[in-house]
DNA sequence: CAAACGTGGGC
DNA sequence: TGCCCAAGTTT
């Protein structure tokens, strides 16, 4: 094992031709009928590919349908208000995708006078389009015979050819790109790439594959050797780091206090309850671990010092919400507070918002979790 | 290049 | 609950 794929299977020209025919025959019969497969319009292909990054098909479908009604053309997308765009992306995650999507729309409409690049190399110049998406659009919309190397392609070809290059390493992309380039059907590159994706999400899945019934069973060397689950080789990612927060529920006559997150970083520009990170609390004595009640008092005090808004924590009510991101696990203690007087919001980095207006603001899932939890507490009158 | 960047589903 | 997975790109 060299670990770089150099000892992979090599296919003859005859075998390559047989594979193409088998794969495309199956795709013509069993390929999925998806909303973005009704035509090969580059706008449709592009938006769907961006949405599908690290996201499952069933999640994307309703977002895609709504998105196309809201922003039917690349011009509409280029001109859209940023908050309207983010609202359309709300709940889909990886929100920089939405920002980059609009930047690329503007690059096409303004810089390129509405002309799409028609090659993978050209497409990759657009913001948010990397090597995979460039290959997907180029092959599907413009019939360029170029691989679209995504997670499915990594998994499928690692098994077909017993490629043992570690797919977690960026340097492995070239090994797979070259291998697929040699096999891709130059007559139907878009269908070939999409067939590989369909194969990867049906028979040749990561867990519980069903290669026995796969149309390309006879080409699946790893399966034939009884080592299917040894592929793809992939080093695991680090576990999410736990981070403790306090979230403050502060009701004023004008509504609940919400803060807008910074324009960069996690959940950029989105609205949440005011969050205080436990490690940001002022600690005079670093040796002693403060009691929970003391931490709660310090969280409230920190917020008061930052905003000039005075709170009362009586009756103190707290509930816990956890939300796991790719690299962080937030453990949030919800603190329901009362105001001691009408707050001066001049220093507060947010707004008082009536609950009935929440749906006009873009909120991440973690905020929706916190809010549902608070509502449940309210209804039950659970003061514990 | 390693790390940041969301969310939902399956076991 | 925890862990892995799902049509990746940017910095």
mmCIF file of C-alpha atoms (C1' of nucleotides) in Angstrom:
data_model
loop_
_atom_site.group_PDB
_atom_site.id
_atom_site.type_symbol
_atom_site.label_atom_id
_atom_site.label_comp_id
_atom_site.label_asym_id
_atom_site.label_seq_id
_atom_site.Cartn_x
_atom_site.Cartn_y
_atom_site.Cartn_z
ATOM 1 C CA UNK A 1 0.000 0.000 0.000
ATOM 2 C CA UNK A 2 1.552 3.222 -1.066
ATOM 3 C CA UNK A 3 -1.336 5.224 0.278
ATOM 4 C CA UNK A 4 -1.327 7.488 -2.730
ATOM 5 C CA UNK A 5 -3.393 5.422 -5.118
ATOM 6 C CA UNK A 6 -0.500 4.463 -7.340
ATOM 7 C CA UNK A 7 -1.246 0.782 -6.901
ATOM 8 C CA UNK A 8 -4.861 1.197 -7.933
ATOM 9 C CA UNK A 9 -6.660 -0.918 -10.496
ATOM 10 C CA UNK A 10 -6.064 -0.034 -14.122
ATOM 11 C CA UNK A 11 -8.875 -0.526 -16.624
ATOM 12 C CA UNK A 12 -8.515 -1.445 -20.288
ATOM 13 C CA UNK A 13 -10.235 0.570 -23.006
ATOM 14 C CA UNK A 14 -12.754 -2.242 -23.406
ATOM 15 C CA UNK A 15 -13.569 -2.258 -19.709
ATOM 16 C CA UNK A 16 -13.942 1.520 -19.701
ATOM 17 C CA UNK A 17 -16.393 1.357 -22.593
ATOM 18 C CA UNK A 18 -18.393 -1.375 -20.902
ATOM 19 C CA UNK A 19 -18.530 0.623 -17.679
ATOM 20 C CA UNK A 20 -19.779 3.771 -19.438
ATOM 21 C CA UNK A 21 -22.522 1.873 -21.180
ATOM 22 C CA UNK A 22 -23.613 -0.019 -18.076
ATOM 23 C CA UNK A 23 -23.628 3.134 -15.952
ATOM 24 C CA UNK A 24 -25.490 5.322 -18.443
ATOM 25 C CA UNK A 25 -28.024 2.608 -19.312
ATOM 26 C CA UNK A 26 -28.829 2.376 -15.616
ATOM 27 C CA UNK A 27 -28.957 6.168 -15.260
ATOM 28 C CA UNK A 28 -31.339 6.488 -18.213
ATOM 29 C CA UNK A 29 -33.704 4.056 -16.515
ATOM 30 C CA UNK A 30 -33.213 4.708 -12.817
ATOM 31 C CA UNK A 31 -31.757 8.215 -12.578
ATOM 32 C CA UNK A 32 -33.638 10.424 -10.120
ATOM 33 C CA UNK A 33 -36.166 12.964 -11.343
ATOM 34 C CA UNK A 34 -35.118 16.088 -9.451
ATOM 35 C CA UNK A 35 -36.378 19.689 -9.764
ATOM 36 C CA UNK A 36 -33.017 20.936 -11.068
ATOM 37 C CA UNK A 37 -32.804 18.212 -13.691
ATOM 38 C CA UNK A 38 -35.698 19.520 -15.793
ATOM 39 C CA UNK A 39 -33.249 21.371 -18.026
ATOM 40 C CA UNK A 40 -29.536 22.171 -18.216
ATOM 41 C CA UNK A 41 -29.840 25.897 -17.577
ATOM 42 C CA UNK A 42 -26.553 26.913 -15.940
ATOM 43 C CA UNK A 43 -28.417 29.057 -13.389
ATOM 44 C CA UNK A 44 -30.501 26.084 -12.289
ATOM 45 C CA UNK A 45 -27.518 23.749 -12.217
ATOM 46 C CA UNK A 46 -25.422 26.280 -10.315
ATOM 47 C CA UNK A 47 -27.942 27.118 -7.585
ATOM 48 C CA UNK A 48 -28.706 23.447 -7.006
ATOM 49 C CA UNK A 49 -25.030 22.520 -6.809
ATOM 50 C CA UNK A 50 -24.302 25.224 -4.253
ATOM 51 C CA UNK A 51 -27.277 24.167 -2.137
ATOM 52 C CA UNK A 52 -26.233 20.530 -2.367
ATOM 53 C CA UNK A 53 -22.776 21.180 -0.933
ATOM 54 C CA UNK A 54 -22.577 19.122 2.266
ATOM 55 C CA UNK A 55 -26.373 18.926 2.218
ATOM 56 C CA UNK A 56 -28.715 16.063 1.414
ATOM 57 C CA UNK A 57 -31.037 16.055 -1.572
ATOM 58 C CA UNK A 58 -34.246 15.826 0.468
ATOM 59 C CA UNK A 59 -33.254 18.881 2.485
ATOM 60 C CA UNK A 60 -32.455 20.894 -0.628
ATOM 61 C CA UNK A 61 -35.598 20.238 -2.689
ATOM 62 C CA UNK A 62 -38.000 22.642 -0.888
ATOM 63 C CA UNK A 63 -35.297 25.323 -0.597
ATOM 64 C CA UNK A 64 -34.557 25.053 -4.298
ATOM 65 C CA UNK A 65 -38.234 25.337 -5.264
ATOM 66 C CA UNK A 66 -38.757 28.438 -3.100
ATOM 67 C CA UNK A 67 -35.486 29.971 -4.234
ATOM 68 C CA UNK A 68 -36.379 29.728 -7.914
ATOM 69 C CA UNK A 69 -39.756 31.362 -7.297
ATOM 70 C CA UNK A 70 -38.110 34.178 -5.348
ATOM 71 C CA UNK A 71 -35.047 34.639 -7.568
ATOM 72 C CA UNK A 72 -35.980 33.226 -11.002
ATOM 73 C CA UNK A 73 -32.934 34.555 -12.843
ATOM 74 C CA UNK A 74 -29.316 35.424 -12.221
ATOM 75 C CA UNK A 75 -30.306 39.087 -12.639
ATOM 76 C CA UNK A 76 -32.929 38.843 -9.911
ATOM 77 C CA UNK A 77 -30.378 37.235 -7.636
ATOM 78 C CA UNK A 78 -27.739 39.863 -8.382
ATOM 79 C CA UNK A 79 -30.145 42.675 -7.450
ATOM 80 C CA UNK A 80 -31.726 41.054 -4.376
ATOM 81 C CA UNK A 81 -31.471 42.695 -0.926
ATOM 82 C CA UNK A 82 -28.938 40.781 1.174
ATOM 83 C CA UNK A 83 -31.403 40.116 3.999
ATOM 84 C CA UNK A 84 -33.998 38.737 1.597
ATOM 85 C CA UNK A 85 -31.391 36.373 0.217
ATOM 86 C CA UNK A 86 -30.264 35.244 3.663
ATOM 87 C CA UNK A 87 -33.905 34.704 4.620
ATOM 88 C CA UNK A 88 -34.269 32.358 1.660
ATOM 89 C CA UNK A 89 -31.238 30.447 2.944
ATOM 90 C CA UNK A 90 -32.389 30.391 6.592
ATOM 91 C CA UNK A 91 -32.056 26.906 8.051
ATOM 92 C CA UNK A 92 -29.926 25.543 5.209
ATOM 93 C CA UNK A 93 -26.606 26.243 6.950
ATOM 94 C CA UNK A 94 -23.180 27.278 5.689
ATOM 95 C CA UNK A 95 -24.541 30.755 5.109
ATOM 96 C CA UNK A 96 -21.440 32.047 3.350
ATOM 97 C CA UNK A 97 -22.748 30.019 0.419
ATOM 98 C CA UNK A 98 -25.614 32.494 0.064
ATOM 99 C CA UNK A 99 -23.298 35.512 0.214
ATOM 100 C CA UNK A 100 -20.930 33.973 -2.306
ATOM 101 C CA UNK A 101 -23.833 33.019 -4.550
ATOM 102 C CA UNK A 102 -24.892 36.637 -4.823
ATOM 103 C CA UNK A 103 -21.332 37.838 -5.360
ATOM 104 C CA UNK A 104 -20.970 35.405 -8.242
ATOM 105 C CA UNK A 105 -24.321 36.526 -9.653
ATOM 106 C CA UNK A 106 -23.037 40.085 -9.651
ATOM 107 C CA UNK A 107 -19.779 38.982 -11.242
ATOM 108 C CA UNK A 108 -21.764 37.358 -14.048
ATOM 109 C CA UNK A 109 -24.258 40.197 -14.536
ATOM 110 C CA UNK A 110 -21.956 43.182 -14.050
ATOM 111 C CA UNK A 111 -18.387 42.117 -14.767
ATOM 112 C CA UNK A 112 -19.237 39.621 -17.497
ATOM 113 C CA UNK A 113 -22.319 41.371 -18.923
ATOM 114 C CA UNK A 114 -24.486 38.330 -18.286
ATOM 115 C CA UNK A 115 -22.187 35.882 -20.028
ATOM 116 C CA UNK A 116 -21.475 32.612 -18.223
ATOM 117 C CA UNK A 117 -18.001 31.088 -18.340
ATOM 118 C CA UNK A 118 -18.488 27.834 -20.234
ATOM 119 C CA UNK A 119 -15.480 25.892 -18.962
ATOM 120 C CA UNK A 120 -14.604 24.498 -15.554
ATOM 121 C CA UNK A 121 -11.505 26.687 -15.439
ATOM 122 C CA UNK A 122 -13.574 29.787 -16.160
ATOM 123 C CA UNK A 123 -16.371 28.866 -13.765
ATOM 124 C CA UNK A 124 -13.922 28.359 -10.931
ATOM 125 C CA UNK A 125 -13.015 32.038 -11.152
ATOM 126 C CA UNK A 126 -16.464 32.879 -9.779
ATOM 127 C CA UNK A 127 -16.827 33.365 -6.027
ATOM 128 C CA UNK A 128 -17.994 30.236 -4.232
ATOM 129 C CA UNK A 129 -17.315 27.906 -7.147
ATOM 130 C CA UNK A 130 -14.497 25.492 -6.355
ATOM 131 C CA UNK A 131 -13.148 22.553 -8.323
ATOM 132 C CA UNK A 132 -16.124 20.282 -7.693
ATOM 133 C CA UNK A 133 -18.866 22.779 -8.553
ATOM 134 C CA UNK A 134 -16.941 24.030 -11.579
ATOM 135 C CA UNK A 135 -16.738 20.482 -12.898
ATOM 136 C CA UNK A 136 -20.401 19.839 -12.198
ATOM 137 C CA UNK A 137 -21.662 22.959 -13.989
ATOM 138 C CA UNK A 138 -19.214 22.634 -16.877
ATOM 139 C CA UNK A 139 -20.168 19.023 -17.525
ATOM 140 C CA UNK A 140 -23.930 19.276 -16.926
ATOM 141 C CA UNK A 141 -24.690 22.672 -18.468
ATOM 142 C CA UNK A 142 -21.921 22.905 -21.088
ATOM 143 C CA UNK A 143 -21.026 19.258 -21.796
ATOM 144 C CA UNK A 144 -17.366 19.716 -21.013
ATOM 145 C CA UNK A 145 -15.810 16.269 -20.394
ATOM 146 C CA UNK A 146 -14.436 17.094 -16.956
ATOM 147 C CA UNK A 147 -14.846 15.168 -13.678
ATOM 148 C CA UNK A 148 -17.019 16.495 -10.847
ATOM 149 C CA UNK A 149 -15.168 15.139 -7.839
ATOM 150 C CA UNK A 150 -17.445 15.229 -4.815
ATOM 151 C CA UNK A 151 -17.885 12.872 -1.876
ATOM 152 C CA UNK A 152 -19.805 10.417 -4.034
ATOM 153 C CA UNK A 153 -17.097 10.347 -6.692
ATOM 154 C CA UNK A 154 -14.436 9.822 -4.010
ATOM 155 C CA UNK A 155 -16.366 6.922 -2.516
ATOM 156 C CA UNK A 156 -17.472 5.272 -5.762
ATOM 157 C CA UNK A 157 -14.124 5.410 -7.507
ATOM 158 C CA UNK A 158 -12.119 4.527 -4.408
ATOM 159 C CA UNK A 159 -14.100 1.269 -4.371
ATOM 160 C CA UNK A 160 -14.215 0.627 -8.109
ATOM 161 C CA UNK A 161 -10.468 1.104 -8.475
ATOM 162 C CA UNK A 162 -9.313 0.389 -4.923
ATOM 163 C CA UNK A 163 -7.738 3.811 -4.629
ATOM 164 C CA UNK A 164 -6.277 4.140 -1.162
ATOM 165 C CA UNK A 165 -5.406 7.841 -1.218
ATOM 166 C CA UNK A 166 -6.807 9.571 1.893
ATOM 167 C CA UNK A 167 -9.822 11.597 0.696
ATOM 168 C CA UNK A 168 -9.517 13.913 3.705
ATOM 169 C CA UNK A 169 -6.303 15.306 2.246
ATOM 170 C CA UNK A 170 -6.548 18.001 -0.445
ATOM 171 C CA UNK A 171 -3.614 16.464 -2.307
ATOM 172 C CA UNK A 172 -5.695 13.339 -3.038
ATOM 173 C CA UNK A 173 -8.086 15.225 -5.309
ATOM 174 C CA UNK A 174 -5.696 14.990 -8.227
ATOM 175 C CA UNK A 175 -5.432 11.196 -7.955
ATOM 176 C CA UNK A 176 -9.205 10.887 -8.250
ATOM 177 C CA UNK A 177 -9.510 13.598 -10.891
ATOM 178 C CA UNK A 178 -7.016 11.788 -13.123
ATOM 179 C CA UNK A 179 -8.632 8.400 -12.559
ATOM 180 C CA UNK A 180 -12.119 9.707 -13.382
ATOM 181 C CA UNK A 181 -10.854 11.724 -16.344
ATOM 182 C CA UNK A 182 -9.729 8.450 -17.903
ATOM 183 C CA UNK A 183 -13.149 6.851 -17.455
ATOM 184 C CA UNK A 184 -15.635 9.699 -17.989
ATOM 185 C CA UNK A 185 -17.779 9.402 -21.121
ATOM 186 C CA UNK A 186 -16.781 12.307 -23.409
ATOM 187 C CA UNK A 187 -20.123 12.015 -25.207
ATOM 188 C CA UNK A 188 -22.244 12.422 -22.063
ATOM 189 C CA UNK A 189 -20.037 13.919 -19.327
ATOM 190 C CA UNK A 190 -22.880 15.581 -17.422
ATOM 191 C CA UNK A 191 -24.960 12.429 -17.293
ATOM 192 C CA UNK A 192 -21.868 10.424 -16.372
ATOM 193 C CA UNK A 193 -21.102 12.660 -13.398
ATOM 194 C CA UNK A 194 -24.701 12.703 -12.226
ATOM 195 C CA UNK A 195 -24.940 8.925 -12.613
ATOM 196 C CA UNK A 196 -21.924 8.553 -10.321
ATOM 197 C CA UNK A 197 -23.671 10.735 -7.735
ATOM 198 C CA UNK A 198 -26.884 8.713 -7.994
ATOM 199 C CA UNK A 199 -24.881 5.513 -7.658
ATOM 200 C CA UNK A 200 -23.143 6.890 -4.598
ATOM 201 C CA UNK A 201 -26.423 7.762 -2.928
ATOM 202 C CA UNK A 202 -28.168 4.481 -3.736
ATOM 203 C CA UNK A 203 -26.138 1.281 -4.009
ATOM 204 C CA UNK A 204 -22.660 2.533 -3.163
ATOM 205 C CA UNK A 205 -23.441 4.387 0.043
ATOM 206 C CA UNK A 206 -20.981 5.092 2.836
ATOM 207 C CA UNK A 207 -22.788 2.865 5.336
ATOM 208 C CA UNK A 208 -24.869 -0.182 4.480
ATOM 209 C CA UNK A 209 -24.031 -0.271 0.774
ATOM 210 C CA UNK A 210 -25.920 -2.717 -1.429
ATOM 211 C CA UNK A 211 -23.282 -3.541 -4.001
ATOM 212 C CA UNK A 212 -24.719 -7.009 -4.545
ATOM 213 C CA UNK A 213 -27.552 -5.376 -6.497
ATOM 214 C CA UNK A 214 -25.561 -2.491 -7.940
ATOM 215 C CA UNK A 215 -25.582 -2.112 -11.723
ATOM 216 C CA UNK A 216 -21.793 -1.817 -11.637
ATOM 217 C CA UNK A 217 -21.217 -4.694 -9.242
ATOM 218 C CA UNK A 218 -18.910 -6.405 -11.745
ATOM 219 C CA UNK A 219 -16.667 -3.317 -11.841
ATOM 220 C CA UNK A 220 -16.480 -2.870 -8.071
ATOM 221 C CA UNK A 221 -13.077 -4.330 -7.277
ATOM 222 C CA UNK A 222 -13.222 -3.540 -3.576
ATOM 223 C CA UNK A 223 -16.545 -5.351 -3.288
ATOM 224 C CA UNK A 224 -15.335 -8.305 -5.341
ATOM 225 C CA UNK A 225 -12.337 -8.541 -3.027
ATOM 226 C CA UNK A 226 -14.537 -8.375 0.060
ATOM 227 C CA UNK A 227 -12.977 -5.096 1.210
ATOM 228 C CA UNK A 228 -15.659 -2.633 0.211
ATOM 229 C CA UNK A 229 -15.922 -1.012 3.625
ATOM 230 C CA UNK A 230 -12.195 -0.356 3.686
ATOM 231 C CA UNK A 231 -12.886 2.366 1.094
ATOM 232 C CA UNK A 232 -12.680 5.267 0.936
ATOM 233 C CA UNK A 233 -9.709 5.837 3.206
ATOM 234 C CA UNK A 234 -10.479 8.926 5.274
ATOM 235 C CA UNK A 235 -8.856 10.304 8.399
ATOM 236 C CA UNK A 236 -11.488 11.339 10.971
ATOM 237 C CA UNK A 237 -12.163 14.973 11.800
ATOM 238 C CA UNK A 238 -11.649 16.404 15.275
ATOM 239 C CA UNK A 239 -14.632 16.361 17.639
ATOM 240 C CA UNK A 240 -16.643 19.533 18.243
ATOM 241 C CA UNK A 241 -15.241 21.604 21.084
ATOM 242 C CA UNK A 242 -17.726 22.260 23.921
ATOM 243 C CA UNK A 243 -18.427 25.935 24.587
ATOM 244 C CA UNK A 244 -20.651 27.128 27.423
ATOM 245 C CA UNK A 245 -22.969 30.093 26.905
ATOM 246 C CA UNK A 246 -25.628 31.943 28.830
ATOM 247 C CA UNK A 247 -28.550 33.241 26.781
ATOM 248 C CA UNK A 248 -30.647 36.050 28.244
ATOM 249 C CA UNK A 249 -34.378 36.277 27.717
ATOM 250 C CA UNK A 250 -35.192 39.939 28.286
ATOM 251 C CA UNK A 251 -38.752 41.092 27.711
ATOM 252 C CA UNK A 252 -39.417 44.826 27.346
ATOM 253 C CA UNK A 253 -42.616 46.668 26.454
ATOM 254 C CA UNK A 254 -41.199 47.032 22.943
ATOM 255 C CA UNK A 255 -40.495 43.306 22.597
ATOM 256 C CA UNK A 256 -37.742 40.825 23.357
ATOM 257 C CA UNK A 257 -34.142 41.952 23.109
ATOM 258 C CA UNK A 258 -32.287 40.299 20.240
ATOM 259 C CA UNK A 259 -28.738 40.908 19.026
ATOM 260 C CA UNK A 260 -27.434 40.730 15.491
ATOM 261 C CA UNK A 261 -24.259 38.713 15.137
ATOM 262 C CA UNK A 262 -21.136 40.233 13.539
ATOM 263 C CA UNK A 263 -20.909 40.320 9.755
ATOM 264 C CA UNK A 264 -18.081 37.777 9.770
ATOM 265 C CA UNK A 265 -17.654 34.391 11.369
ATOM 266 C CA UNK A 266 -20.250 31.989 12.702
ATOM 267 C CA UNK A 267 -23.877 32.733 11.783
ATOM 268 C CA UNK A 268 -22.884 36.092 10.312
ATOM 269 C CA UNK A 269 -25.550 38.822 10.445
ATOM 270 C CA UNK A 270 -28.137 36.542 12.007
ATOM 271 C CA UNK A 271 -30.270 37.356 15.045
ATOM 272 C CA UNK A 272 -30.191 35.557 18.396
ATOM 273 C CA UNK A 273 -30.906 36.121 22.060
ATOM 274 C CA UNK A 274 -28.029 37.983 23.728
ATOM 275 C CA UNK A 275 -25.328 35.389 24.337
ATOM 276 C CA UNK A 276 -22.618 35.595 26.989
ATOM 277 C CA UNK A 277 -19.733 33.148 26.661
ATOM 278 C CA UNK A 278 -18.783 31.623 29.975
ATOM 279 C CA UNK A 279 -15.070 32.088 29.331
ATOM 280 C CA UNK A 280 -15.682 35.809 28.769
ATOM 281 C CA UNK A 281 -16.995 36.260 32.295
ATOM 282 C CA UNK A 282 -14.863 38.398 34.545
ATOM 283 C CA UNK A 283 -13.045 36.098 36.912
ATOM 284 C CA UNK A 284 -10.913 37.545 39.694
ATOM 285 C CA UNK A 285 -10.066 34.247 41.268
ATOM 286 C CA UNK A 286 -8.817 31.815 38.665
ATOM 287 C CA UNK A 287 -8.253 28.973 41.069
ATOM 288 C CA UNK A 288 -11.734 28.451 42.451
ATOM 289 C CA UNK A 289 -14.445 27.151 40.170
ATOM 290 C CA UNK A 290 -17.483 29.383 40.711
ATOM 291 C CA UNK A 291 -20.799 27.831 41.644
ATOM 292 C CA UNK A 292 -23.531 27.792 39.038
ATOM 293 C CA UNK A 293 -25.480 30.548 40.811
ATOM 294 C CA UNK A 294 -22.371 32.676 40.886
ATOM 295 C CA UNK A 295 -21.760 32.104 37.185
ATOM 296 C CA UNK A 296 -25.338 33.142 36.444
ATOM 297 C CA UNK A 297 -24.889 36.338 38.448
ATOM 298 C CA UNK A 298 -21.658 37.057 36.621
ATOM 299 C CA UNK A 299 -23.284 36.428 33.232
ATOM 300 C CA UNK A 300 -26.000 38.940 34.043
ATOM 301 C CA UNK A 301 -23.456 41.392 35.450
ATOM 302 C CA UNK A 302 -21.286 41.117 32.349
ATOM 303 C CA UNK A 303 -24.284 41.850 30.164
ATOM 304 C CA UNK A 304 -25.255 44.805 32.349
ATOM 305 C CA UNK A 305 -21.754 46.258 32.167
ATOM 306 C CA UNK A 306 -21.604 45.848 28.400
ATOM 307 C CA UNK A 307 -25.004 47.355 27.688
ATOM 308 C CA UNK A 308 -25.936 49.542 30.651
ATOM 309 C CA UNK A 309 -29.192 47.606 30.895
ATOM 310 C CA UNK A 310 -30.117 46.645 34.446
ATOM 311 C CA UNK A 311 -31.627 43.236 35.049
ATOM 312 C CA UNK A 312 -33.127 41.313 37.864
ATOM 313 C CA UNK A 313 -32.615 37.601 38.032
ATOM 314 C CA UNK A 314 -35.474 36.937 40.401
ATOM 315 C CA UNK A 315 -37.093 34.618 39.948
ATOM 316 C CA UNK A 316 -34.108 32.943 38.323
ATOM 317 C CA UNK A 317 -35.195 30.455 35.766
ATOM 318 C CA UNK A 318 -32.808 28.500 33.668
ATOM 319 C CA UNK A 319 -33.047 25.757 31.126
ATOM 320 C CA UNK A 320 -30.420 24.132 28.958
ATOM 321 C CA UNK A 321 -30.163 23.945 25.194
ATOM 322 C CA UNK A 322 -27.417 22.176 23.288
ATOM 323 C CA UNK A 323 -26.631 22.661 19.650
ATOM 324 C CA UNK A 324 -23.797 20.966 17.804
ATOM 325 C CA UNK A 325 -22.087 22.574 14.851
ATOM 326 C CA UNK A 326 -19.366 20.944 12.771
ATOM 327 C CA UNK A 327 -16.602 22.130 15.062
ATOM 328 C CA UNK A 328 -18.333 23.526 18.159
ATOM 329 C CA UNK A 329 -20.830 22.149 20.644
ATOM 330 C CA UNK A 330 -22.761 24.974 22.288
ATOM 331 C CA UNK A 331 -24.142 24.240 25.735
ATOM 332 C CA UNK A 332 -26.435 27.102 26.468
ATOM 333 C CA UNK A 333 -28.042 27.950 29.783
ATOM 334 C CA UNK A 334 -31.167 30.000 29.201
ATOM 335 C CA UNK A 335 -31.715 32.744 31.793
ATOM 336 C CA UNK A 336 -35.151 34.313 32.030
ATOM 337 C CA UNK A 337 -34.769 37.778 33.494
ATOM 338 C CA UNK A 338 -36.858 40.729 34.533
ATOM 339 C CA UNK A 339 -36.081 44.385 33.984
ATOM 340 C CA UNK A 340 -35.767 46.635 37.000
ATOM 341 C CA UNK A 341 -36.577 49.715 34.955
ATOM 342 C CA UNK A 342 -37.233 50.832 31.401
ATOM 343 C CA UNK A 343 -33.999 50.013 29.563
ATOM 344 C CA UNK A 344 -31.901 52.513 27.677
ATOM 345 C CA UNK A 345 -31.007 50.639 24.492
ATOM 346 C CA UNK A 346 -28.458 53.162 23.244
ATOM 347 C CA UNK A 347 -25.538 50.865 24.062
ATOM 348 C CA UNK A 348 -27.333 47.657 23.183
ATOM 349 C CA UNK A 349 -26.092 46.069 19.946
ATOM 350 C CA UNK A 350 -29.501 44.902 18.813
ATOM 351 C CA UNK A 351 -33.192 45.635 18.925
ATOM 352 C CA UNK A 352 -36.328 45.017 20.924
ATOM 353 C CA UNK A 353 -38.513 42.891 18.664
ATOM 354 C CA UNK A 354 -42.094 41.781 19.131
ATOM 355 C CA UNK A 355 -42.537 38.056 18.927
ATOM 356 C CA UNK A 356 -45.004 38.468 16.077
ATOM 357 C CA UNK A 357 -42.211 40.079 14.028
ATOM 358 C CA UNK A 358 -39.614 37.352 14.620
ATOM 359 C CA UNK A 359 -40.271 35.815 11.232
ATOM 360 C CA UNK A 360 -39.056 38.999 9.542
ATOM 361 C CA UNK A 361 -35.585 38.400 10.978
ATOM 362 C CA UNK A 362 -33.073 35.770 9.924
ATOM 363 C CA UNK A 363 -32.457 33.381 12.775
ATOM 364 C CA UNK A 364 -30.234 30.316 12.934
ATOM 365 C CA UNK A 365 -31.566 26.972 14.110
ATOM 366 C CA UNK A 366 -29.835 27.365 17.462
ATOM 367 C CA UNK A 367 -31.959 30.474 18.091
ATOM 368 C CA UNK A 368 -35.112 28.643 17.111
ATOM 369 C CA UNK A 369 -34.164 25.899 19.555
ATOM 370 C CA UNK A 370 -33.627 28.401 22.352
ATOM 371 C CA UNK A 371 -36.917 30.100 21.630
ATOM 372 C CA UNK A 372 -38.936 26.890 21.510
ATOM 373 C CA UNK A 373 -37.383 25.914 24.793
ATOM 374 C CA UNK A 374 -38.342 29.248 26.381
ATOM 375 C CA UNK A 375 -41.899 28.952 25.079
ATOM 376 C CA UNK A 376 -42.211 25.477 26.516
ATOM 377 C CA UNK A 377 -41.048 26.804 29.872
ATOM 378 C CA UNK A 378 -43.608 29.609 29.672
ATOM 379 C CA UNK A 379 -46.500 27.297 28.876
ATOM 380 C CA UNK A 380 -45.730 24.812 31.596
ATOM 381 C CA UNK A 381 -45.055 27.503 34.157
ATOM 382 C CA UNK A 382 -42.048 25.408 35.037
ATOM 383 C CA UNK A 383 -40.042 27.609 37.384
ATOM 384 C CA UNK A 384 -37.354 25.049 38.126
ATOM 385 C "C1'" DC B 1 -2.681 23.371 4.419
ATOM 386 C "C1'" DA B 2 -5.583 22.818 8.494
ATOM 387 C "C1'" DA B 3 -9.417 24.894 10.260
ATOM 388 C "C1'" DA B 4 -13.700 27.355 9.907
ATOM 389 C "C1'" DC B 5 -18.175 27.029 8.453
ATOM 390 C "C1'" DG B 6 -24.659 24.610 9.681
ATOM 391 C "C1'" DT B 7 -27.916 21.443 9.660
ATOM 392 C "C1'" DG B 8 -30.603 17.093 9.548
ATOM 393 C "C1'" DG B 9 -30.667 12.120 9.306
ATOM 394 C "C1'" DG B 10 -29.353 7.340 10.540
ATOM 395 C "C1'" DC B 11 -27.766 3.913 13.633
ATOM 396 C "C1'" DT C 1 -26.123 10.519 23.337
ATOM 397 C "C1'" DG C 2 -22.466 10.267 20.308
ATOM 398 C "C1'" DC C 3 -20.584 9.776 16.014
ATOM 399 C "C1'" DC C 4 -20.526 9.695 11.095
ATOM 400 C "C1'" DC C 5 -22.355 11.145 6.995
ATOM 401 C "C1'" DA C 6 -24.318 14.471 2.951
ATOM 402 C "C1'" DA C 7 -23.580 17.031 -4.449
ATOM 403 C "C1'" DG C 8 -17.271 21.765 -0.672
ATOM 404 C "C1'" DT C 9 -15.189 26.464 -0.537
ATOM 405 C "C1'" DT C 10 -12.561 29.891 1.631
ATOM 406 C "C1'" DT C 11 -8.808 31.619 4.248
#
